Each structure stands twice: as structure tokens, then as C-alpha cells.
């Protein structure tokens, strides 16, 4: 996955907003990001997700995966709240609140996907139908629209109860390390570090791992013949497809602000990707250890 500079840079030069030298500097920085961040193995070669997509995970593997993911999903709220608090502008604070409020159950104010009755309040909050677009401003809060509750419903089918999921104590050291790195780096009070981490997280999420997880879960569900709701994963896959396009616009916006610091940004990005990698490596080592035990 390589980042490409969009045409808007040329348009800005033509409009006299930036000089040719500034545009060239930005192009150079995008090359640096491609070299320093986009080549990270968690983006280019995620061994766990590759294995998972093949449908090889058994019931215990899937349960372990759901529990670890639920810890990440819940503790991510802490990092996101820090990001809100440490935002460098009102606009940034609002953008972070969109994510935080949506995570805890505020449905985006373009409620439902096409073709579904918006009056169907019984289903309001169901990830199969809630929108991936719009704003939480004016949106409706529903307990059951919390992303964590979507995971709880998945866990329920696999025999996992409320107190089996989502707590720090349920995380492996690798998962807990990842969550702590999120709070420290993604939630950093240093604007450049936090933005680098955010950029890294968005690119990781856009690299296609949701599709791999959906493929593996689909295979597992069919193999087991169980009614496992997958909408937590399909919903996130849908939203990432839209986010991917925004990453370059955001970088461009940021790059031309006075406070921007290339080194800090790259440092935040690199360290965050290492944190993300720790999470997946932990899952991969766990499934390999299990495979050895059962053979
Ligand atoms: Fe989420």
C-alpha cells in the first residue's frame, strides 16, 4: 500500500496558496512516509490476519480472538478520550468526539443504510443497519449501538458472558501493551506525536485487515453452522473503506500548519505501528502455541 499525493497540491500551487518548493517538500515527505511507515510489516504482512482469513481458526481460537479484540475495543475508549482532551484545535476535538461518541452508542445522524425503515426502532442500533456516515451531532444514543455491545452479542453465541470480555484483566500482556501504547502515543498531549499515531492507525485500519477477519469469521460461522452475528466486523470494514480516502487530505492539511514537525510525526507513527504489531504478534503466538499443544 503506497500513499499518493492528490491533485489538490497542484491546484494549491496554481492558486498561489503554496509555493512550488512547498509542494515539492510535501511530496518528499509523502515519500518518506511511504518508506518509513507504509513498509511496516503490520501493514504489509500481518501473519495472523492472513492465517485467520483462511478459515483455519477453531472455536477456541475465535473465542480468544474475540476476547482480545473486546479488550482493545473497550480500552480504546481511554485513548480516544485522551485524544479529545489533548486536541490541538476545536475542530480536532470535535473530530475526536465523533469517534468517541459513536463508539459508545451515538448513531451517526444519517441513520440507516438505504432501504431500511428508519422508523424500525426495534432495530435501531443494530450494526447491520446503522449508518457509517454522518455526524453524531443530532444523532440518537442507543445503549445497544455501542460497539462493545455488538461484540458482547458475538461473545454470547460463543458462551462468553459480560465478565469474560473487555476488561484489562482479560488481555494478554501483548494486548495490554498495545492498549497502553494507544493511550500514550495516540492519546499523547504532543500534537505531532498524536497525529503521527493517528495517521499510522488509519493506514493500518485501511490496509484490509477487516476484510480478512470477516472472511475468517464467515468461514468459521459456516463450518460451525451457528448464527454468529458478524456486523461488528462488517460495519468497521465499511467505515474504513471511506476513511482511506481522507488520510491524504488530512496529512496535507497538517503538513502546512506552523506547528508541524516531521520527525515527531514519524516517531509517533513508527512507535504506534510497533504497538499494533505487538497485538497481532501476541495473537499469532497464541494460535501457534495452541496448534502445538493439540498436535
Ligand atoms: Fe468501533
PDB file of N, CA and C and ligand atoms in Angstrom, residues 73 76 102-103 147 150 210 232 235-236, ligand 1:
ATOM      1  N   UNK A  73     -11.131  -2.966  22.114  1.00  0.00           N
ATOM      2  CA  UNK A  73     -12.273  -2.119  21.810  1.00  0.00           C
ATOM      3  C   UNK A  73     -12.668  -1.261  23.015  1.00  0.00           C
ATOM      4  N   UNK A  76      -9.690   1.174  24.055  1.00  0.00           N
ATOM      5  CA  UNK A  76      -9.529   2.204  23.032  1.00  0.00           C
ATOM      6  C   UNK A  76     -10.277   3.476  23.442  1.00  0.00           C
ATOM      7  N   UNK A 102     -19.565   7.896  18.888  1.00  0.00           N
ATOM      8  CA  UNK A 102     -20.077   6.797  18.068  1.00  0.00           C
ATOM      9  C   UNK A 102     -19.714   5.446  18.680  1.00  0.00           C
ATOM     10  N   UNK A 103     -18.501   5.334  19.202  1.00  0.00           N
ATOM     11  CA  UNK A 103     -18.074   4.087  19.865  1.00  0.00           C
ATOM     12  C   UNK A 103     -19.008   3.718  21.010  1.00  0.00           C
ATOM     13  N   UNK A 147     -20.320  -0.076  20.254  1.00  0.00           N
ATOM     14  CA  UNK A 147     -19.577  -1.113  19.532  1.00  0.00           C
ATOM     15  C   UNK A 147     -19.232  -2.284  20.458  1.00  0.00           C
ATOM     16  N   UNK A 150     -21.982  -4.723  20.518  1.00  0.00           N
ATOM     17  CA  UNK A 150     -22.017  -5.586  19.318  1.00  0.00           C
ATOM     18  C   UNK A 150     -21.107  -6.797  19.548  1.00  0.00           C
ATOM     19  N   UNK A 210      -9.726  -5.779   8.170  1.00  0.00           N
ATOM     20  CA  UNK A 210     -11.135  -6.072   8.498  1.00  0.00           C
ATOM     21  C   UNK A 210     -11.697  -7.117   7.542  1.00  0.00           C
ATOM     22  N   UNK A 232     -20.314  -6.386  13.746  1.00  0.00           N
ATOM     23  CA  UNK A 232     -19.257  -5.543  14.316  1.00  0.00           C
ATOM     24  C   UNK A 232     -18.128  -5.405  13.300  1.00  0.00           C
ATOM     25  N   UNK A 235     -19.355  -3.809   9.725  1.00  0.00           N
ATOM     26  CA  UNK A 235     -19.568  -2.362   9.874  1.00  0.00           C
ATOM     27  C   UNK A 235     -18.231  -1.620   9.839  1.00  0.00           C
ATOM     28  N   UNK A 236     -17.246  -2.135  10.594  1.00  0.00           N
ATOM     29  CA  UNK A 236     -15.936  -1.464  10.621  1.00  0.00           C
ATOM     30  C   UNK A 236     -15.238  -1.535   9.259  1.00  0.00           C
TER      31      UNK A 236
HETATM   32 FE1  LIG B   1     -15.534   0.740  16.726  1.00  0.00          FE
END
